[in-house]
Amino acid sequence: MIKAGVVGWPIEQSKSPIIHNYWLDKYNINGSYKKISLSPENFKLGIKRLMNDGYAGLNITVPHKEMALEISSNPTERAKKIGAANTLIFKKGKIYADNTDGIGFLNNLTQLAPDWKADLGPAVVLGAGGASRSIVYSLLNEGAPKVILTNRTYERAKKLSNIFGEKVLVINWENINKHISGINTLVNTTTLGMVGSSNLEIDLSTLSSNTLVTDIVYNPLKTPLLEDANRIGCKTVDGLGMLLHQAVPGFKGWFGVEPKVDSALRDRVLLEL
Ligand code: ATR
C-alpha cells in the first residue's frame, strides 16, 4: 500500500484527505492519505520518521511550508522562488519539494474561465501572505505585464515585491479603488470575506466587465467580492478549485495517476465546508 498524508499544526481543519481519498477511490488505488499533526519542534524528526516508515510523500501546510523547503534536497525552481513548499515526494532517501499553490490557482482559472489569459493585462493582487506569493509568481510566469500589489501591512507587500522585481508595483491599501480600472485580473488572497471575517471594502464600479475576479476564500463559495463582481457583469471564479488543483501534482507523484478535478469532487468537498 502506498502511503501519503498532510502534515500541519493544527491539522484537524485540513480538507486534503477528502480530496485524495476521493481520488484513491475513483482510480481504485491501493493507497492511504492521512492527517498528521507535527509541532514545529518535532517537524524535522517527524518527517524523517515518516520517510523511514515508507511514506511516498506528504503535503505540508501551515506553519511548516518554509521549513519543508529548507529540509528538501531537491526543490523545484518555483518552490525556491516562492520560498515555501507544500508538496514533498520521497525517493531513494531524497526529498523532492514543490510548491503547487500557484499552478493550482492557474489551472482553476483555466478550467473555469478558459478565455482568461494572464498576459491580457495587469493584475491587482490583494494581500501579501504565503498564498499571494505563489499567485504573484504564477501571474508573472504566465506573462502578466504588471502586478499591482496591495496589503493592509504595506511593508509586507514591499518585501514581496522585492523578490519579483519591477513588474510588481506596490500601492497603499487605502488607494485600491484608484487602481482597478482597466485591469485584466483581480485576486483576493486575504482572509477578508471568509466566514467569521469582515468583508473586503472595495468599489468595483470602475472595473470593466472583461475583468476576471477571483477569490482564494472558498467558505463561503460566493464571497461578497464575487457577488459584487457578478452584479457588474465580470467573470468570476471561486477559490475552491485552487484547493483541488493544487493537490494534483502530489497525487500524481505518490500514486502514479494524474487525477481529474471534476464536479463530483467539488460537491464532495463542499459537503464538508
Ligand atoms: P496565506 O498564507 O493564506 O496567504 P497569511 O500569510 O496569514 O495567509 O496572509 C493573510 C493575508 O490576509 C495577509 O495579506 C493579511 O494582511 P497583513 O499582512 O496586513 O496581516 C490579510 N488580512 C488578514 N486580515 C485582514 C484584515 N482584517 N484586513 C486586511 N487584510 C487582512
Short mmCIF file of C-alpha atoms and ligand atoms in Angstrom, two decimals:
data_model
loop_
_atom_site.label_atom_id
_atom_site.label_comp_id
_atom_site.label_asym_id
_atom_site.label_seq_id
_atom_site.Cartn_x
_atom_site.Cartn_y
_atom_site.Cartn_z
CA MET A 1 0.00 0.00 0.00
CA ILE A 2 1.28 3.46 -0.93
CA LYS A 3 1.18 5.89 1.98
CA ALA A 4 0.88 9.68 1.88
CA GLY A 5 -0.59 12.38 4.10
CA VAL A 6 -0.76 16.00 5.10
CA VAL A 7 1.33 17.49 7.88
CA GLY A 8 0.35 20.65 9.75
CA TRP A 9 -0.14 22.17 13.20
CA PRO A 10 -3.05 22.15 13.81
CA ILE A 11 -4.25 19.72 11.14
CA GLU A 12 -7.91 18.98 12.02
CA GLN A 13 -9.22 21.60 9.57
CA SER A 14 -7.45 20.17 6.50
CA LYS A 15 -9.65 19.20 3.56
CA SER A 16 -6.81 17.40 1.75
CA PRO A 17 -7.75 13.87 2.96
CA ILE A 18 -11.22 14.29 1.40
CA ILE A 19 -9.65 15.16 -1.95
CA HIS A 20 -7.01 12.43 -2.02
CA ASN A 21 -9.30 9.74 -0.64
CA TYR A 22 -11.89 10.64 -3.30
CA TRP A 23 -9.24 10.06 -5.99
CA LEU A 24 -7.88 6.89 -4.36
CA ASP A 25 -11.43 5.52 -4.51
CA LYS A 26 -12.15 6.79 -8.01
CA TYR A 27 -8.96 5.34 -9.52
CA ASN A 28 -9.11 2.21 -7.38
CA ILE A 29 -5.61 2.66 -5.98
CA ASN A 30 -4.28 0.74 -3.01
CA GLY A 31 -3.16 3.79 -1.04
CA SER A 32 -3.81 5.80 2.08
CA TYR A 33 -3.78 9.51 2.87
CA LYS A 34 -3.90 10.69 6.48
CA LYS A 35 -3.78 13.82 8.60
CA ILE A 36 -0.55 14.03 10.58
CA SER A 37 -0.04 16.54 13.36
CA LEU A 38 3.54 17.69 13.95
CA SER A 39 4.55 20.66 16.08
CA PRO A 40 7.33 22.93 14.78
CA GLU A 41 9.80 21.42 17.30
CA ASN A 42 9.05 17.91 16.07
CA PHE A 43 8.79 18.69 12.37
CA LYS A 44 12.23 17.64 11.10
CA LEU A 45 12.44 14.45 13.12
CA GLY A 46 8.81 13.65 12.34
CA ILE A 47 9.41 13.90 8.60
CA LYS A 48 12.45 11.63 8.88
CA ARG A 49 10.35 9.06 10.74
CA LEU A 50 7.63 9.17 8.10
CA MET A 51 10.25 8.66 5.38
CA ASN A 52 11.69 5.69 7.25
CA ASP A 53 8.18 4.40 7.68
CA GLY A 54 7.88 4.11 3.90
CA TYR A 55 5.77 7.17 3.08
CA ALA A 56 5.82 8.13 -0.61
CA GLY A 57 5.49 11.79 0.30
CA LEU A 58 3.45 14.46 2.02
CA ASN A 59 1.52 17.65 1.66
CA ILE A 60 2.74 20.32 4.00
CA THR A 61 0.56 23.05 5.40
CA VAL A 62 0.71 25.89 7.92
CA PRO A 63 3.07 26.59 9.68
CA HIS A 64 5.64 24.29 8.07
CA LYS A 65 5.83 25.33 4.42
CA GLU A 66 9.10 27.28 4.77
CA MET A 67 10.71 24.55 6.85
CA ALA A 68 9.61 21.97 4.26
CA LEU A 69 11.64 23.82 1.65
CA GLU A 70 14.65 24.01 3.99
CA ILE A 71 14.78 20.26 4.59
CA SER A 72 14.43 19.44 0.89
CA SER A 73 17.43 18.15 -1.06
CA ASN A 74 15.76 18.74 -4.46
CA PRO A 75 13.41 21.73 -4.57
CA THR A 76 11.81 22.93 -7.82
CA GLU A 77 12.70 26.38 -9.14
CA ARG A 78 9.23 27.66 -8.31
CA ALA A 79 9.39 26.39 -4.72
CA LYS A 80 12.73 28.17 -4.29
CA LYS A 81 11.39 31.42 -5.73
CA ILE A 82 8.22 31.23 -3.64
CA GLY A 83 10.30 30.35 -0.57
CA ALA A 84 7.96 27.60 0.59
CA ALA A 85 6.91 24.05 -0.29
CA ASN A 86 3.53 22.37 0.06
CA THR A 87 4.33 19.04 -1.61
CA LEU A 88 7.14 16.61 -0.76
CA ILE A 89 7.98 13.46 -2.68
CA PHE A 90 10.38 10.95 -1.10
CA LYS A 91 12.55 8.94 -3.47
CA LYS A 92 15.66 6.93 -2.62
CA GLY A 93 16.30 8.92 0.55
CA LYS A 94 15.93 12.25 -1.22
CA ILE A 95 13.27 14.87 -0.55
CA TYR A 96 11.84 16.48 -3.69
CA ALA A 97 9.89 19.64 -2.85
CA ASP A 98 7.44 21.62 -4.92
CA ASN A 99 5.04 24.48 -4.40
CA THR A 100 1.81 23.72 -6.27
CA ASP A 101 -0.36 26.59 -4.97
CA GLY A 102 0.38 28.79 -7.96
CA ILE A 103 -0.27 26.07 -10.51
CA GLY A 104 -3.47 25.23 -8.61
CA PHE A 105 -4.52 28.86 -8.92
CA LEU A 106 -3.81 28.95 -12.67
CA ASN A 107 -5.35 25.58 -13.51
CA ASN A 108 -8.52 26.54 -11.65
CA LEU A 109 -8.85 29.66 -13.82
CA THR A 110 -8.01 27.72 -16.98
CA GLN A 111 -10.73 25.18 -16.20
CA LEU A 112 -13.47 27.60 -15.15
CA ALA A 113 -12.65 30.67 -17.28
CA PRO A 114 -10.97 29.25 -20.38
CA ASP A 115 -10.94 32.62 -22.19
CA TRP A 116 -8.92 34.26 -19.43
CA LYS A 117 -5.20 34.72 -20.05
CA ALA A 118 -2.77 36.29 -17.60
CA ASP A 119 -0.96 38.20 -20.35
CA LEU A 120 -4.02 40.19 -21.48
CA GLY A 121 -3.39 42.96 -18.96
CA PRO A 122 -2.35 43.99 -15.46
CA ALA A 123 -3.49 42.16 -12.36
CA VAL A 124 -4.33 43.52 -8.92
CA VAL A 125 -3.47 41.19 -6.05
CA LEU A 126 -4.89 41.93 -2.60
CA GLY A 127 -2.82 40.54 0.25
CA ALA A 128 0.83 39.64 0.70
CA GLY A 129 0.91 36.36 2.64
CA GLY A 130 2.06 32.94 1.50
CA ALA A 131 -0.77 32.41 -0.97
CA SER A 132 -0.19 35.81 -2.52
CA ARG A 133 3.45 34.96 -3.09
CA SER A 134 2.67 31.87 -5.16
CA ILE A 135 -0.08 33.69 -7.07
CA VAL A 136 2.14 36.67 -7.93
CA TYR A 137 4.81 34.22 -9.09
CA SER A 138 2.31 32.39 -11.32
CA LEU A 139 0.77 35.52 -12.82
CA LEU A 140 4.20 36.87 -13.77
CA ASN A 141 5.31 33.50 -15.05
CA GLU A 142 2.22 33.36 -17.30
CA GLY A 143 3.09 36.75 -18.77
CA ALA A 144 1.08 39.27 -16.75
CA PRO A 145 2.63 42.59 -17.81
CA LYS A 146 2.22 44.10 -14.35
CA VAL A 147 1.05 43.05 -10.89
CA ILE A 148 -0.32 45.80 -8.66
CA LEU A 149 0.10 44.54 -5.12
CA THR A 150 -1.54 45.89 -2.00
CA ASN A 151 -1.71 44.77 1.59
CA ARG A 152 -3.03 46.08 4.88
CA THR A 153 0.57 45.96 6.15
CA TYR A 154 2.43 47.89 3.45
CA GLU A 155 5.89 46.62 4.40
CA ARG A 156 4.91 43.01 3.79
CA ALA A 157 3.84 43.85 0.22
CA LYS A 158 7.06 45.80 -0.32
CA LYS A 159 9.10 42.82 0.83
CA LEU A 160 7.24 40.54 -1.54
CA SER A 161 7.67 42.93 -4.46
CA ASN A 162 11.44 42.98 -3.89
CA ILE A 163 11.56 39.27 -4.70
CA PHE A 164 9.86 39.71 -8.07
CA GLY A 165 11.31 42.97 -9.37
CA GLU A 166 9.95 45.95 -11.23
CA LYS A 167 6.84 44.31 -12.70
CA VAL A 168 5.31 44.36 -9.22
CA LEU A 169 4.01 47.76 -8.17
CA VAL A 170 3.07 48.25 -4.51
CA ILE A 171 0.25 50.64 -3.66
CA ASN A 172 -1.32 51.72 -0.38
CA TRP A 173 -4.26 49.64 0.84
CA GLU A 174 -6.38 52.80 1.08
CA ASN A 175 -5.83 53.51 -2.63
CA ILE A 176 -7.10 50.26 -4.15
CA ASN A 177 -10.15 51.88 -5.75
CA LYS A 178 -7.94 54.19 -7.82
CA HIS A 179 -6.05 51.32 -9.43
CA ILE A 180 -8.62 48.86 -10.66
CA SER A 181 -9.96 50.40 -13.83
CA GLY A 182 -8.65 48.64 -16.93
CA ILE A 183 -7.18 45.65 -15.15
CA ASN A 184 -7.43 42.13 -16.52
CA THR A 185 -7.46 40.21 -13.24
CA LEU A 186 -8.43 40.93 -9.64
CA VAL A 187 -7.42 38.41 -6.98
CA ASN A 188 -8.26 38.45 -3.29
CA THR A 189 -5.69 36.47 -1.29
CA THR A 190 -6.63 37.98 2.08
CA THR A 191 -8.91 36.32 4.59
CA LEU A 192 -11.48 39.12 4.19
CA GLY A 193 -14.86 37.75 3.09
CA MET A 194 -14.31 34.42 4.81
CA VAL A 195 -16.97 33.15 7.22
CA GLY A 196 -16.32 34.93 10.53
CA SER A 197 -14.14 37.69 8.98
CA SER A 198 -15.15 41.17 7.99
CA ASN A 199 -15.78 42.00 4.35
CA LEU A 200 -13.46 43.48 1.81
CA GLU A 201 -14.40 47.13 1.27
CA ILE A 202 -13.71 47.75 -2.38
CA ASP A 203 -15.59 49.73 -5.00
CA LEU A 204 -15.73 47.71 -8.21
CA SER A 205 -17.76 50.22 -10.21
CA THR A 206 -14.79 51.26 -12.40
CA LEU A 207 -13.99 47.66 -13.28
CA SER A 208 -14.57 46.57 -16.86
CA SER A 209 -16.83 43.60 -17.48
CA ASN A 210 -13.86 41.90 -19.18
CA THR A 211 -12.04 41.66 -15.86
CA LEU A 212 -11.82 38.28 -14.21
CA VAL A 213 -12.38 38.45 -10.45
CA THR A 214 -11.30 35.55 -8.27
CA ASP A 215 -11.01 34.89 -4.57
CA ILE A 216 -8.95 32.31 -2.74
CA VAL A 217 -11.55 32.27 0.03
CA TYR A 218 -13.90 29.34 -0.61
CA ASN A 219 -16.06 29.46 2.51
CA PRO A 220 -18.49 30.89 1.53
CA LEU A 221 -18.07 29.78 -2.06
CA LYS A 222 -19.61 33.02 -3.32
CA THR A 223 -17.87 35.71 -1.31
CA PRO A 224 -19.30 39.24 -1.20
CA LEU A 225 -16.46 40.25 -3.57
CA LEU A 226 -17.54 37.68 -6.15
CA GLU A 227 -21.19 38.66 -5.73
CA ASP A 228 -20.37 42.34 -6.35
CA ALA A 229 -18.27 41.41 -9.36
CA ASN A 230 -21.08 39.27 -10.79
CA ARG A 231 -23.53 42.11 -10.34
CA ILE A 232 -21.48 44.39 -12.59
CA GLY A 233 -21.05 41.67 -15.19
CA CYS A 234 -17.49 40.47 -14.51
CA LYS A 235 -16.45 36.86 -14.96
CA THR A 236 -15.82 35.28 -11.57
CA VAL A 237 -14.14 32.10 -10.35
CA ASP A 238 -14.41 30.89 -6.76
CA GLY A 239 -11.48 29.65 -4.70
CA LEU A 240 -12.45 26.02 -4.16
CA GLY A 241 -10.83 24.89 -7.42
CA MET A 242 -7.43 26.22 -6.35
CA LEU A 243 -7.54 23.90 -3.34
CA LEU A 244 -8.48 20.98 -5.61
CA HIS A 245 -5.99 21.68 -8.39
CA GLN A 246 -3.03 22.25 -6.06
CA ALA A 247 -3.47 18.64 -4.94
CA VAL A 248 -3.00 17.16 -8.42
CA PRO A 249 0.84 17.09 -8.68
CA GLY A 250 1.27 15.44 -5.28
CA PHE A 251 -1.25 12.72 -6.03
CA LYS A 252 0.43 12.02 -9.36
CA GLY A 253 3.90 11.93 -7.75
CA TRP A 254 2.92 9.50 -5.00
CA PHE A 255 0.27 7.31 -6.59
CA GLY A 256 1.26 7.46 -10.27
CA VAL A 257 -2.06 8.65 -11.75
CA GLU A 258 -2.81 12.20 -12.85
CA PRO A 259 -6.23 12.79 -11.25
CA LYS A 260 -9.01 14.92 -12.75
CA VAL A 261 -10.71 17.74 -10.87
CA ASP A 262 -14.37 17.02 -11.62
CA SER A 263 -17.66 18.38 -10.34
CA ALA A 264 -18.27 15.32 -8.15
CA LEU A 265 -15.06 16.15 -6.27
CA ARG A 266 -16.19 19.74 -5.84
CA ASP A 267 -19.53 18.52 -4.46
CA ARG A 268 -17.77 16.09 -2.14
CA VAL A 269 -15.58 18.83 -0.61
CA LEU A 270 -18.49 21.28 -0.44
CA LEU A 271 -20.31 18.82 1.84
CA GLU A 272 -17.55 19.35 4.42
CA LEU A 273 -17.48 23.16 4.45
P1 ATR B 1 -1.99 32.95 3.48
O1 ATR B 1 -0.84 32.01 3.60
O2 ATR B 1 -3.32 32.27 3.25
O3 ATR B 1 -1.75 34.00 2.46
P2 ATR B 1 -1.35 34.76 5.64
O4 ATR B 1 0.08 34.64 5.31
O5 ATR B 1 -1.78 34.70 7.06
O6 ATR B 1 -2.19 33.61 4.93
O7 ATR B 1 -1.94 36.09 4.96
C1 ATR B 1 -3.19 36.59 5.25
C2 ATR B 1 -3.44 37.86 4.40
O8 ATR B 1 -4.72 38.39 4.76
C3 ATR B 1 -2.42 38.96 4.64
O9 ATR B 1 -2.25 39.67 3.44
C4 ATR B 1 -3.13 39.81 5.69
O10 ATR B 1 -2.70 41.14 5.76
P3 ATR B 1 -1.50 41.58 6.78
O11 ATR B 1 -0.22 41.16 6.11
O12 ATR B 1 -1.64 43.03 6.93
O13 ATR B 1 -1.74 40.81 8.06
C5 ATR B 1 -4.54 39.75 5.18
N1 ATR B 1 -5.54 40.11 6.19
C6 ATR B 1 -5.95 39.37 7.25
N2 ATR B 1 -6.88 40.03 7.96
C7 ATR B 1 -7.06 41.24 7.35
C8 ATR B 1 -7.90 42.38 7.58
N3 ATR B 1 -8.73 42.42 8.63
N4 ATR B 1 -7.81 43.43 6.73
C9 ATR B 1 -6.96 43.41 5.69
N5 ATR B 1 -6.16 42.34 5.40
C10 ATR B 1 -6.20 41.28 6.21
#
